[in-house]
Amino acid sequence: MRRNRKVKILATIGPASSSEEMLKKLFEAGADVFRINMSHTDHELMRTLVGRIRAVEAAVGRPIGILADLQGPKLRVGKFANGKEALTVGQTFTLDDNPEPGTSKRVYLPHPEILSSVEAGHRLLIDDGKLELKAVKADGKSITCTVVAGSGISDKKGVSLPDTDLPVGALTDKDRADLDAVLATGVDWVALSFVQRPEDLAEARKIARGRALIMAKIEKPQAVARLPEIIELSDALMVARGDLGVEMPIEAVPGIQKQITRAARRAGKPVVIATQMLESMITAPVPTRAEVSDVSIAVFEGADAIMLSAESAAGAYPVEAVAMMNRIATKVETDPTYAGIINAQRSEPEATGADAISLAAREIAETLKLSAIISYTASGTTGLRAARERPQVPIVALSPILNTARRLSLLWGTHCVVSPDATDLDDMVDRACRIALEEGFGKPGDRVIITAGVPLRTPGSTNMLRIAYIGSDTH
């Protein structure tokens, strides 16, 4: 099955979409990668879901990527004697290390790292920003605050700290256990929550040891401030707009989304736009006009993938939501302004042979109006470089390694095919032409351009370009 769009679609699996039959429907509607949210999934269910996705993959004959999204630290206040309390703007409210039930004046905060890190003037956002507190005094055991906005607080509500750099890593004990479990099942991508600094990625990388690629979720101001270093140490980025919109001014999020998308594109790292893209489709069969516009902006911007969360996981219309996203993306990519916008953001290639080859392949393919760029890629690096160029013609990534093809299913404009390694150059050309014909990327007489590394099976050695005709005797 060939997609007629370049941007990829991630669909989150949940109660509304966890059966094998539903997963197949979501794939047929347009889902390229499935996301398993470990905040709501135990290990047994996760293994079941991975098995079902792999069964769908075998049935449809196309590589399907799996992203396991780790929960990250969950910072919450304690409980109240009455379950909840009303607060008024201007009053004093304290968070402290006393485990007794909370009152209208104070509440237990079971996180010593917060008590020791917050300073006077720092903001504390409770319950996704519905309550805003400002610290006026902090002594390591308690934080005395003024209520700036909001009218109440209740048990176990989450705490966000946009002004505070917390001395905690991105991985909790639960995350480490989850990471071991998902790596054992062979998932392709792992998304890391609560990234504040580049070092947060190091532990996950050490545990993964290349068994899965690491995606950094950008959801904190501290991560935005150190974006270049985080990009350097990650394999992909996710713009997690939900938490980003709590911890930063909500009106700043669209600009930050553009900055992250462009920075990731320059670095040749995939970038995913996530959260509330078709939120109203959780309960309605059609989205709002604003949501359609939001999805289209991500596509125009050249993001690698756009993601559905609750829409496909728990909504009433999971298949319709994926199909709608597919229709929006397909329409945008045929818009007369699309190519110009994509081209305007293209960055200079790095001074490497592989980058120069990828640039040349795009320019030749577009100048000669070739049918496809066909990249032989064992590790996936050649596919990444080809996609970084955002060519107008399709990219067909041929890999002898199924895991590589699954990982590349997240990548913009890349159609992945698992194919045994070529034996020599002639076999490489014949194989590329045959697959282009079989997969619907050309017909006899059409031309394709082939990129590869010679000698064969040498990772990261892209150094060859070849224009070839698809012959009538290609078989």
PDB file of N, CA, C and O in Angstrom, residues 36-64:
ATOM      1  N   ILE A  36       2.257   3.899  21.865  1.00  0.00           N
ATOM      2  CA  ILE A  36       1.770   3.268  23.091  1.00  0.00           C
ATOM      3  C   ILE A  36       2.154   4.187  24.251  1.00  0.00           C
ATOM      4  O   ILE A  36       3.341   4.432  24.490  1.00  0.00           O
ATOM      5  N   ASN A  37       1.163   4.706  24.950  1.00  0.00           N
ATOM      6  CA  ASN A  37       1.392   5.641  26.051  1.00  0.00           C
ATOM      7  C   ASN A  37       1.577   4.849  27.346  1.00  0.00           C
ATOM      8  O   ASN A  37       0.626   4.285  27.881  1.00  0.00           O
ATOM      9  N   MET A  38       2.816   4.823  27.854  1.00  0.00           N
ATOM     10  CA  MET A  38       3.108   4.009  29.036  1.00  0.00           C
ATOM     11  C   MET A  38       2.550   4.614  30.328  1.00  0.00           C
ATOM     12  O   MET A  38       2.613   3.981  31.369  1.00  0.00           O
ATOM     13  N   SER A  39       1.976   5.818  30.253  1.00  0.00           N
ATOM     14  CA  SER A  39       1.274   6.373  31.417  1.00  0.00           C
ATOM     15  C   SER A  39       0.020   5.571  31.725  1.00  0.00           C
ATOM     16  O   SER A  39      -0.447   5.542  32.867  1.00  0.00           O
ATOM     17  N   HIS A  40      -0.537   4.919  30.699  1.00  0.00           N
ATOM     18  CA  HIS A  40      -1.819   4.222  30.862  1.00  0.00           C
ATOM     19  C   HIS A  40      -1.740   2.751  30.464  1.00  0.00           C
ATOM     20  O   HIS A  40      -2.768   2.115  30.269  1.00  0.00           O
ATOM     21  N   THR A  41      -0.524   2.213  30.312  1.00  0.00           N
ATOM     22  CA  THR A  41      -0.380   0.848  29.788  1.00  0.00           C
ATOM     23  C   THR A  41       0.564   0.040  30.660  1.00  0.00           C
ATOM     24  O   THR A  41       1.718   0.449  30.866  1.00  0.00           O
ATOM     25  N   ASP A  42       0.094  -1.102  31.176  1.00  0.00           N
ATOM     26  CA  ASP A  42       1.016  -1.957  31.934  1.00  0.00           C
ATOM     27  C   ASP A  42       1.799  -2.844  30.960  1.00  0.00           C
ATOM     28  O   ASP A  42       1.533  -2.860  29.759  1.00  0.00           O
ATOM     29  N   HIS A  43       2.751  -3.576  31.496  1.00  0.00           N
ATOM     30  CA  HIS A  43       3.662  -4.332  30.629  1.00  0.00           C
ATOM     31  C   HIS A  43       2.946  -5.432  29.848  1.00  0.00           C
ATOM     32  O   HIS A  43       3.244  -5.671  28.677  1.00  0.00           O
ATOM     33  N   GLU A  44       2.018  -6.097  30.500  1.00  0.00           N
ATOM     34  CA  GLU A  44       1.307  -7.188  29.816  1.00  0.00           C
ATOM     35  C   GLU A  44       0.502  -6.649  28.640  1.00  0.00           C
ATOM     36  O   GLU A  44       0.549  -7.205  27.535  1.00  0.00           O
ATOM     37  N   LEU A  45      -0.228  -5.553  28.862  1.00  0.00           N
ATOM     38  CA  LEU A  45      -1.005  -4.958  27.776  1.00  0.00           C
ATOM     39  C   LEU A  45      -0.089  -4.430  26.681  1.00  0.00           C
ATOM     40  O   LEU A  45      -0.377  -4.585  25.488  1.00  0.00           O
ATOM     41  N   MET A  46       1.032  -3.825  27.080  1.00  0.00           N
ATOM     42  CA  MET A  46       1.983  -3.313  26.088  1.00  0.00           C
ATOM     43  C   MET A  46       2.477  -4.438  25.171  1.00  0.00           C
ATOM     44  O   MET A  46       2.513  -4.292  23.941  1.00  0.00           O
ATOM     45  N   ARG A  47       2.831  -5.566  25.770  1.00  0.00           N
ATOM     46  CA  ARG A  47       3.307  -6.700  24.950  1.00  0.00           C
ATOM     47  C   ARG A  47       2.199  -7.211  24.022  1.00  0.00           C
ATOM     48  O   ARG A  47       2.465  -7.562  22.865  1.00  0.00           O
ATOM     49  N   THR A  48       0.966  -7.221  24.527  1.00  0.00           N
ATOM     50  CA  THR A  48      -0.167  -7.636  23.693  1.00  0.00           C
ATOM     51  C   THR A  48      -0.338  -6.691  22.507  1.00  0.00           C
ATOM     52  O   THR A  48      -0.536  -7.123  21.367  1.00  0.00           O
ATOM     53  N   LEU A  49      -0.254  -5.386  22.768  1.00  0.00           N
ATOM     54  CA  LEU A  49      -0.427  -4.393  21.700  1.00  0.00           C
ATOM     55  C   LEU A  49       0.674  -4.501  20.657  1.00  0.00           C
ATOM     56  O   LEU A  49       0.409  -4.430  19.451  1.00  0.00           O
ATOM     57  N   VAL A  50       1.913  -4.672  21.114  1.00  0.00           N
ATOM     58  CA  VAL A  50       3.028  -4.828  20.162  1.00  0.00           C
ATOM     59  C   VAL A  50       2.778  -6.053  19.281  1.00  0.00           C
ATOM     60  O   VAL A  50       2.961  -6.003  18.061  1.00  0.00           O
ATOM     61  N   GLY A  51       2.331  -7.151  19.890  1.00  0.00           N
ATOM     62  CA  GLY A  51       2.033  -8.360  19.117  1.00  0.00           C
ATOM     63  C   GLY A  51       0.953  -8.126  18.078  1.00  0.00           C
ATOM     64  O   GLY A  51       1.048  -8.603  16.935  1.00  0.00           O
ATOM     65  N   ARG A  52      -0.086  -7.373  18.447  1.00  0.00           N
ATOM     66  CA  ARG A  52      -1.173  -7.094  17.505  1.00  0.00           C
ATOM     67  C   ARG A  52      -0.702  -6.199  16.348  1.00  0.00           C
ATOM     68  O   ARG A  52      -1.088  -6.410  15.205  1.00  0.00           O
ATOM     69  N   ILE A  53       0.134  -5.199  16.678  1.00  0.00           N
ATOM     70  CA  ILE A  53       0.659  -4.320  15.610  1.00  0.00           C
ATOM     71  C   ILE A  53       1.518  -5.131  14.644  1.00  0.00           C
ATOM     72  O   ILE A  53       1.421  -4.972  13.420  1.00  0.00           O
ATOM     73  N   ARG A  54       2.338  -6.014  15.191  1.00  0.00           N
ATOM     74  CA  ARG A  54       3.195  -6.844  14.317  1.00  0.00           C
ATOM     75  C   ARG A  54       2.344  -7.805  13.463  1.00  0.00           C
ATOM     76  O   ARG A  54       2.704  -8.110  12.322  1.00  0.00           O
ATOM     77  N   ALA A  55       1.222  -8.242  13.995  1.00  0.00           N
ATOM     78  CA  ALA A  55       0.319  -9.103  13.211  1.00  0.00           C
ATOM     79  C   ALA A  55      -0.301  -8.303  12.069  1.00  0.00           C
ATOM     80  O   ALA A  55      -0.422  -8.808  10.932  1.00  0.00           O
ATOM     81  N   VAL A  56      -0.688  -7.045  12.340  1.00  0.00           N
ATOM     82  CA  VAL A  56      -1.220  -6.181  11.279  1.00  0.00           C
ATOM     83  C   VAL A  56      -0.137  -5.915  10.230  1.00  0.00           C
ATOM     84  O   VAL A  56      -0.399  -5.962   9.023  1.00  0.00           O
ATOM     85  N   GLU A  57       1.078  -5.666  10.708  1.00  0.00           N
ATOM     86  CA  GLU A  57       2.202  -5.429   9.794  1.00  0.00           C
ATOM     87  C   GLU A  57       2.390  -6.604   8.837  1.00  0.00           C
ATOM     88  O   GLU A  57       2.558  -6.417   7.619  1.00  0.00           O
ATOM     89  N   ALA A  58       2.326  -7.811   9.375  1.00  0.00           N
ATOM     90  CA  ALA A  58       2.483  -9.009   8.539  1.00  0.00           C
ATOM     91  C   ALA A  58       1.322  -9.127   7.548  1.00  0.00           C
ATOM     92  O   ALA A  58       1.519  -9.501   6.384  1.00  0.00           O
ATOM     93  N   ALA A  59       0.117  -8.754   7.996  1.00  0.00           N
ATOM     94  CA  ALA A  59      -1.065  -8.880   7.132  1.00  0.00           C
ATOM     95  C   ALA A  59      -1.039  -7.885   5.978  1.00  0.00           C
ATOM     96  O   ALA A  59      -1.438  -8.221   4.858  1.00  0.00           O
ATOM     97  N   VAL A  60      -0.569  -6.665   6.248  1.00  0.00           N
ATOM     98  CA  VAL A  60      -0.588  -5.628   5.187  1.00  0.00           C
ATOM     99  C   VAL A  60       0.695  -5.608   4.365  1.00  0.00           C
ATOM    100  O   VAL A  60       0.755  -4.988   3.304  1.00  0.00           O
ATOM    101  N   GLY A  61       1.743  -6.270   4.876  1.00  0.00           N
ATOM    102  CA  GLY A  61       2.987  -6.348   4.118  1.00  0.00           C
ATOM    103  C   GLY A  61       3.766  -5.045   4.051  1.00  0.00           C
ATOM    104  O   GLY A  61       4.524  -4.813   3.095  1.00  0.00           O
ATOM    105  N   ARG A  62       3.593  -4.152   5.045  1.00  0.00           N
ATOM    106  CA  ARG A  62       4.302  -2.871   5.088  1.00  0.00           C
ATOM    107  C   ARG A  62       4.940  -2.703   6.462  1.00  0.00           C
ATOM    108  O   ARG A  62       4.328  -3.045   7.470  1.00  0.00           O
ATOM    109  N   PRO A  63       6.164  -2.164   6.535  1.00  0.00           N
ATOM    110  CA  PRO A  63       6.761  -1.916   7.857  1.00  0.00           C
ATOM    111  C   PRO A  63       5.953  -0.862   8.626  1.00  0.00           C
ATOM    112  O   PRO A  63       5.568   0.165   8.056  1.00  0.00           O
ATOM    113  N   ILE A  64       5.664  -1.123   9.893  1.00  0.00           N
ATOM    114  CA  ILE A  64       4.917  -0.199  10.744  1.00  0.00           C
ATOM    115  C   ILE A  64       5.766   0.120  11.963  1.00  0.00           C
ATOM    116  O   ILE A  64       6.264  -0.789  12.631  1.00  0.00           O
TER     117      ILE A  64
END
